[in-house]
mmCIF file of C-alpha atoms in Angstrom:
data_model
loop_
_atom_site.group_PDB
_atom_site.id
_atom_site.type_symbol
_atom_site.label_atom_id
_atom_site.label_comp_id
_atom_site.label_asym_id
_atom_site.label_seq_id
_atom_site.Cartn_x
_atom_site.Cartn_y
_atom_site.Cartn_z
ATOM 1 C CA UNK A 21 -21.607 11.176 -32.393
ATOM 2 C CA UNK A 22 -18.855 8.571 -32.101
ATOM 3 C CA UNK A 23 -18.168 9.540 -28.717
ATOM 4 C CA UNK A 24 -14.864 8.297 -27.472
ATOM 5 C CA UNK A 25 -12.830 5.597 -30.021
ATOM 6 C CA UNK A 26 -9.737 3.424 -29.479
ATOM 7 C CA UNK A 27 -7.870 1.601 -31.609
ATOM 8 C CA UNK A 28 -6.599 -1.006 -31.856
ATOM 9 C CA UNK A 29 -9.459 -3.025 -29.833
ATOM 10 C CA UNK A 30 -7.163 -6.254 -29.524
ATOM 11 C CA UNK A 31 -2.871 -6.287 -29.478
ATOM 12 C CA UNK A 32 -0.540 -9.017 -29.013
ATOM 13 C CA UNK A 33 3.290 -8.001 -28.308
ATOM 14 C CA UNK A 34 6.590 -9.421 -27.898
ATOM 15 C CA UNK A 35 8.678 -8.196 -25.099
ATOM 16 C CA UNK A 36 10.785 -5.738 -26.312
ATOM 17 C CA UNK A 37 8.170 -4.463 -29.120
ATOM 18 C CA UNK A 38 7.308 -0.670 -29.237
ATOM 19 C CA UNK A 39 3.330 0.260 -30.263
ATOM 20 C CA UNK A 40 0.824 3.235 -30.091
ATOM 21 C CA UNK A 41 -2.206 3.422 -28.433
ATOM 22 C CA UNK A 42 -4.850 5.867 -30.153
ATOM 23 C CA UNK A 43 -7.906 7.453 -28.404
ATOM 24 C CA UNK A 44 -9.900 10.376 -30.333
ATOM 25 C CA UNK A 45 -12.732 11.622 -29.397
ATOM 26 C CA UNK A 46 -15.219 13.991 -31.121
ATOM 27 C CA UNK A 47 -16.873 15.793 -27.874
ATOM 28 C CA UNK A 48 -14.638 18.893 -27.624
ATOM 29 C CA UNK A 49 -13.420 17.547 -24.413
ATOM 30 C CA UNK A 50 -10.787 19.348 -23.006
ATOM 31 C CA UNK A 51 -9.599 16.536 -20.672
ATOM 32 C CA UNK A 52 -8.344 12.921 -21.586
ATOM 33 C CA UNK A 53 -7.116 10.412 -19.735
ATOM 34 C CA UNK A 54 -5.779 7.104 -20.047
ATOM 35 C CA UNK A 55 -6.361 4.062 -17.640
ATOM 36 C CA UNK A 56 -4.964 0.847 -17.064
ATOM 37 C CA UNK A 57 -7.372 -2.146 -15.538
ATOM 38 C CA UNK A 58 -6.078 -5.012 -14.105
ATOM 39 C CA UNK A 59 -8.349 -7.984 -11.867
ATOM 40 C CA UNK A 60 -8.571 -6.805 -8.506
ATOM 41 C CA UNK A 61 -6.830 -3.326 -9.179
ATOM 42 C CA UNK A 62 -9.261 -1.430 -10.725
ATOM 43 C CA UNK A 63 -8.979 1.267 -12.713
ATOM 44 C CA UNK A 64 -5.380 3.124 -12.434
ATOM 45 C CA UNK A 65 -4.394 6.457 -14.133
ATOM 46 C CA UNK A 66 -1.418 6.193 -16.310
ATOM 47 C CA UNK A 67 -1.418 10.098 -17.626
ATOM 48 C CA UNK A 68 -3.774 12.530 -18.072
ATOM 49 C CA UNK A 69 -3.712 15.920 -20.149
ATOM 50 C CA UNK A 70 -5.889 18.724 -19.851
ATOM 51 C CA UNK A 71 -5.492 20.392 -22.836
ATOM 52 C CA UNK A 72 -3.695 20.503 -26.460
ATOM 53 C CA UNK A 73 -0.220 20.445 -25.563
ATOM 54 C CA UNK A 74 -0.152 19.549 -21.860
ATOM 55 C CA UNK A 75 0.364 16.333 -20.491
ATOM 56 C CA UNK A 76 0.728 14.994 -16.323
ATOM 57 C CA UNK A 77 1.544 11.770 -15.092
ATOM 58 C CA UNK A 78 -0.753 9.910 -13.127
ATOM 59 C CA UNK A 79 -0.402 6.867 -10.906
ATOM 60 C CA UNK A 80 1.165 4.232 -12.732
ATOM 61 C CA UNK A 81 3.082 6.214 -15.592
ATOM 62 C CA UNK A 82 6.441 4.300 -15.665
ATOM 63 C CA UNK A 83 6.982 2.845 -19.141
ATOM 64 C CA UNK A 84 4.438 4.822 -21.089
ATOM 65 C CA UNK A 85 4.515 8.010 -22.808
ATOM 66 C CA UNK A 86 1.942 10.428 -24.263
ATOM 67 C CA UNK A 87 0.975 13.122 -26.267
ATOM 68 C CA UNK A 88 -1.677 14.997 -27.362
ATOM 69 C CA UNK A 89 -1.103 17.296 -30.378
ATOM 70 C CA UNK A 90 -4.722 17.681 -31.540
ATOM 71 C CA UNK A 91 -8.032 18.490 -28.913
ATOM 72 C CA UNK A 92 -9.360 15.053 -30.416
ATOM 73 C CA UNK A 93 -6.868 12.623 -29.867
ATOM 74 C CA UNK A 94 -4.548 11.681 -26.956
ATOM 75 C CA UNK A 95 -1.961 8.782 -27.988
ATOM 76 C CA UNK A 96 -0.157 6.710 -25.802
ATOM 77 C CA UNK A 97 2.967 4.762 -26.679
ATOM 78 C CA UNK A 98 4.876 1.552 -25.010
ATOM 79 C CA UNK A 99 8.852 1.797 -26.330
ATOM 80 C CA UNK A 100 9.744 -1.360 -24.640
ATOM 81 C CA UNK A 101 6.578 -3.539 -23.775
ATOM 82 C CA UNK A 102 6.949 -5.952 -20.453
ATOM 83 C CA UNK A 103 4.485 -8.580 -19.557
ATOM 84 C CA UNK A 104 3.717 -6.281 -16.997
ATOM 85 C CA UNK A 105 2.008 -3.951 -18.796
ATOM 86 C CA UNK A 106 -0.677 -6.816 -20.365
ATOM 87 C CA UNK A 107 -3.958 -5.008 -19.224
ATOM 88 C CA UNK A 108 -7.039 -3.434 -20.616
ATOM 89 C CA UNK A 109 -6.120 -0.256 -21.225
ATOM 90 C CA UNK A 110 -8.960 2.432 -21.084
ATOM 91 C CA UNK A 111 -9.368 5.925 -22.772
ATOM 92 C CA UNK A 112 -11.856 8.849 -21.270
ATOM 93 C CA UNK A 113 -12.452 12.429 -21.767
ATOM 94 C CA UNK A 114 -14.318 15.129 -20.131
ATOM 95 C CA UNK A 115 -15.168 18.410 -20.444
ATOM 96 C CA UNK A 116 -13.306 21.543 -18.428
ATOM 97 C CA UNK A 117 -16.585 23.491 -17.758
ATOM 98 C CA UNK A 118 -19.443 22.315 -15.431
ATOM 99 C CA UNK A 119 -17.502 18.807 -15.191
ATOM 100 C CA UNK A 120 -19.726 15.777 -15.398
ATOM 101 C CA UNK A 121 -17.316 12.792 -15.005
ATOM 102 C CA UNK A 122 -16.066 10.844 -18.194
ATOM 103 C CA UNK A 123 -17.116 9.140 -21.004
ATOM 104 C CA UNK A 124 -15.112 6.094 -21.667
ATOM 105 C CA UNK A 125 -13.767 4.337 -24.320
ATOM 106 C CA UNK A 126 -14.339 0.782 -25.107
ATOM 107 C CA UNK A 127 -11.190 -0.269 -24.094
ATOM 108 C CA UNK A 128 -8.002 -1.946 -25.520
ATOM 109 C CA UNK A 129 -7.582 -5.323 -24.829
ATOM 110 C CA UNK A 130 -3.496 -5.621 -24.733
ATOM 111 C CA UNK A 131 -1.701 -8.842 -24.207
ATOM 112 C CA UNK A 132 2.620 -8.417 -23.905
ATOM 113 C CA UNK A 133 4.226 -12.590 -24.451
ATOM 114 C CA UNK B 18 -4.897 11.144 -1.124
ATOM 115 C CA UNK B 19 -7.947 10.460 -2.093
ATOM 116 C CA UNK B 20 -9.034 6.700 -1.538
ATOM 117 C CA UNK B 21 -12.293 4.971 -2.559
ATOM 118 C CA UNK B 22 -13.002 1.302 -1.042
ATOM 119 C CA UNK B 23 -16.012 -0.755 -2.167
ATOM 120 C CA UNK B 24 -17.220 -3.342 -1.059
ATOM 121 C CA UNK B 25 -18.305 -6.806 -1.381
ATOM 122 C CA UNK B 26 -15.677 -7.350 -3.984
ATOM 123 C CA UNK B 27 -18.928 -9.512 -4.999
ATOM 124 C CA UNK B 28 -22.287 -9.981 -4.862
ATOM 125 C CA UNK B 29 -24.686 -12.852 -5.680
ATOM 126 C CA UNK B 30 -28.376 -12.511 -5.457
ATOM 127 C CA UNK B 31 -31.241 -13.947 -6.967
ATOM 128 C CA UNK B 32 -33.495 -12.299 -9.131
ATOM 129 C CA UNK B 33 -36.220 -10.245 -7.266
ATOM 130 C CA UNK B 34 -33.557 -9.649 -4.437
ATOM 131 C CA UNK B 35 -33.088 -6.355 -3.103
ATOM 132 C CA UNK B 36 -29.923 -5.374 -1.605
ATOM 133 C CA UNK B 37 -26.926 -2.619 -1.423
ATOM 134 C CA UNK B 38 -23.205 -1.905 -2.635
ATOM 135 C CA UNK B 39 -20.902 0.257 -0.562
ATOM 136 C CA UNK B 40 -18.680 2.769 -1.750
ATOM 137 C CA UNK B 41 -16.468 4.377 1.390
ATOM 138 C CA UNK B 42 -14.770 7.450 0.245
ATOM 139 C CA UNK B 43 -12.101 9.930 2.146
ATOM 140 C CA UNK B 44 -11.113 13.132 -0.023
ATOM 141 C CA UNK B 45 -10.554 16.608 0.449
ATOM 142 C CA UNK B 46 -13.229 18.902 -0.583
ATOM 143 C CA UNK B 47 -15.598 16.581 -2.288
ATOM 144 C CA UNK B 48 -16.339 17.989 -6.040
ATOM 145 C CA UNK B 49 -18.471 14.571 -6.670
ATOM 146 C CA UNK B 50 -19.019 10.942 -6.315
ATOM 147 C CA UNK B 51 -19.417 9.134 -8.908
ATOM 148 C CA UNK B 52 -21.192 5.217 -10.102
ATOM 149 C CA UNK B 53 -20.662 3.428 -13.290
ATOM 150 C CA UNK B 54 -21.849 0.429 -14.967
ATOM 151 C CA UNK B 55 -19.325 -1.813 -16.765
ATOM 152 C CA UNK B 56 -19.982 -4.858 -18.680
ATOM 153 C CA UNK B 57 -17.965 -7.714 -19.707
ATOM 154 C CA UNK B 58 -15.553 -6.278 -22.372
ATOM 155 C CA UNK B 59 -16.814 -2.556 -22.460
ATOM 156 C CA UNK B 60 -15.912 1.027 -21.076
ATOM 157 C CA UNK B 61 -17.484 2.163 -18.005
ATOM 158 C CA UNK B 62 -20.861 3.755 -18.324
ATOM 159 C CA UNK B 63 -22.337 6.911 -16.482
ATOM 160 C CA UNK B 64 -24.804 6.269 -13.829
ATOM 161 C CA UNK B 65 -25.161 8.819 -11.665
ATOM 162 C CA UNK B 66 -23.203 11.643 -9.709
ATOM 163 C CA UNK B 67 -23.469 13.403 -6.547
ATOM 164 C CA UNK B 68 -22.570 16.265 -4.819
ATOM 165 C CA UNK B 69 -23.493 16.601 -1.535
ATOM 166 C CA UNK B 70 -24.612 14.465 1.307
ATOM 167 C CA UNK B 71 -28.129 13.720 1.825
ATOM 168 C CA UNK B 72 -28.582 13.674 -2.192
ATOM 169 C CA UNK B 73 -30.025 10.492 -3.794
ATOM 170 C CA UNK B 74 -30.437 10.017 -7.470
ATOM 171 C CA UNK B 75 -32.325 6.914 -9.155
ATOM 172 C CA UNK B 76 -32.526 5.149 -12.285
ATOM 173 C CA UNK B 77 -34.839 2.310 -12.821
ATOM 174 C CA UNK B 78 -34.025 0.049 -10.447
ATOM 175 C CA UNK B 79 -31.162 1.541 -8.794
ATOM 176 C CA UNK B 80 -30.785 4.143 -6.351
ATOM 177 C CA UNK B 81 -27.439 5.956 -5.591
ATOM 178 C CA UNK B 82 -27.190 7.571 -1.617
ATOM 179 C CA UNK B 83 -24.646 9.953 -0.213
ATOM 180 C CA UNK B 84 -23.400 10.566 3.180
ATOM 181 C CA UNK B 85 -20.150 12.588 4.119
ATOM 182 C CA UNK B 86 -17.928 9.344 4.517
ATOM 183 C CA UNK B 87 -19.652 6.886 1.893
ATOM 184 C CA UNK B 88 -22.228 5.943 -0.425
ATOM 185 C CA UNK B 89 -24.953 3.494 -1.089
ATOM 186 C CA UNK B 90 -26.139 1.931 -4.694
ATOM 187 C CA UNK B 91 -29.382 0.505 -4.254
ATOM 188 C CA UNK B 92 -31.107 -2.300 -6.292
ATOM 189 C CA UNK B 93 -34.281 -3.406 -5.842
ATOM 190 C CA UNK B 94 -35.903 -6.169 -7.257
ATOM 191 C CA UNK B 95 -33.157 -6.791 -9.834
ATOM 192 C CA UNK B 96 -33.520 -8.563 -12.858
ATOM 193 C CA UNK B 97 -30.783 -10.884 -14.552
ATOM 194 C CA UNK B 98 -29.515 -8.119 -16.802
ATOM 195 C CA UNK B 99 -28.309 -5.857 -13.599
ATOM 196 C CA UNK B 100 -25.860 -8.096 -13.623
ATOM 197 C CA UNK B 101 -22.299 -6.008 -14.371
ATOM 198 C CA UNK B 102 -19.677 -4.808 -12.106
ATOM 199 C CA UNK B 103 -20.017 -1.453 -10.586
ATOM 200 C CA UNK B 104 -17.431 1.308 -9.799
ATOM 201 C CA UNK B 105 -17.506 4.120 -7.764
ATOM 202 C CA UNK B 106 -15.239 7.307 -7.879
ATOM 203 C CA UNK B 107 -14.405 9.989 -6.216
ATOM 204 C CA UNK B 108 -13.483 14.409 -7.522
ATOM 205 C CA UNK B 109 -11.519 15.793 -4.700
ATOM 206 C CA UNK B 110 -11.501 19.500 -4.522
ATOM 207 C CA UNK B 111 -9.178 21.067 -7.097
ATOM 208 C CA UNK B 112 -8.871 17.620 -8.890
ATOM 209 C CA UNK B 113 -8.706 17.076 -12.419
ATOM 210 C CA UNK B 114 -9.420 13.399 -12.304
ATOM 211 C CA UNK B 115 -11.435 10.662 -10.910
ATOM 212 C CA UNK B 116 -10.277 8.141 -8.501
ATOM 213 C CA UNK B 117 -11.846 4.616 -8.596
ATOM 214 C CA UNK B 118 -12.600 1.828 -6.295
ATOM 215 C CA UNK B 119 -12.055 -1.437 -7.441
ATOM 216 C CA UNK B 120 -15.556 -2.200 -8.130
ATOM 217 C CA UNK B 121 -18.177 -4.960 -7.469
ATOM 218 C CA UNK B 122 -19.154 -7.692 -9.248
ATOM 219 C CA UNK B 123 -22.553 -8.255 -9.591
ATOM 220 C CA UNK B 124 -24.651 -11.355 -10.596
ATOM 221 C CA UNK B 125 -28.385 -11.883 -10.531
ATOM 222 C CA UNK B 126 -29.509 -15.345 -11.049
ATOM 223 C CA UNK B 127 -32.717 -15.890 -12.636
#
């Protein structure tokens, strides 16, 4: 089993620049998630979904979007990247039934000039 | 809201040195606590979870404890390749996610 994957692994932007963030998973999680982490922040929730077709914001969602159309995969875009939004960016998934925490991704490394 | 405050930020110790991170939790209806492992330029790995207080879980040379306002990782005798930063996180009842802490950074000289 892959687990959880994200691509890409490495991203550098212009402000301005729109891209798409894509975690997939082959667990038959119900629940993804995607996370932001930043030195001295931790990890943040930027949205979550809980199932094919449902999607919630989380803590920091301003200037992202998501969507997950498939179980598997859980995408999340940037229209208009800011140098704000340089991070790691983080992908997990869990399951709905007898919930055991996540399983991560190994992160996005994502760098907005 | 749920919060989750660990601390040191971080931790020095030589190899062979026992000692203890803290993980200080408030959330309503605790559904689990939660300790990861994450290395330099990885995801956060599973460690442990617990439920309820008095409950202690161990791995190697780590111990995780749990009391109704925080809880303890334990390492004794570490060796150089403990070193990572750990987070902690918190289930609040009738959550669907995980809150963090902001971790702590490890490092065991040899």
């Amino acid at each position: 089993n892959a687990g959880v994957t994200q691509t890409p692994k490495f991203r550098v932007l212009k402000t301005g620049q729109s891209m798409t963030l894509l975690c997939a998973q082959d667990m038959n999680h119900e629940y993804m998630y995607w996370y932001r982490q930043d030195p001295g922040m931790g990890l943040r929730l930027i949205h979550y979904s809980v199932g094919e077709g449902t999607t919630a914001k989380g803590e920091v969602p301003d200037g992202y979007n998501v969507s997950r159309l498939k179980k598997q995969n859980f995408l999340l875009g940037l229209e208009s990247a800011a140098p704000s939004q340089t991070s790691v960016y983080f992908c997990a998934s869990t399951r709905r039934v007898l919930w055991r925490g996540y399983t991560f991704g190994s992160g996005t490394r994502l760098t907005v000039v | 809201e749920d919060q989750v405050t660990q601390s040191p930020e971080a931790l020095r110790l030589q190899e062979g040195e026992s000692s203890s991170l803290n993980c200080s939790y408030t959330v309503s209806g605790l559904r689990g606590l939660f300790w990861y492992r994450q290395d330099p330029g990885k995801g956060p790995e599973f460690l442990f979870t617990l439920y309820s207080a008095g409950e202690e879980k161990e791995k190697e040379r780590l111990k995780a404890t749990l009391t109704k306002k925080e809880s303890f990782l334990h390492i004794t005798a570490p060796k150089p390749e403990d070193s990572a930063t750990y987070l902690c996180a918190v289930r609040g009842q009738g959550a669907q996610k995980l809150v963090f802490g902001q971790g702590t950074r490890l490092t065991i000289n040899p």
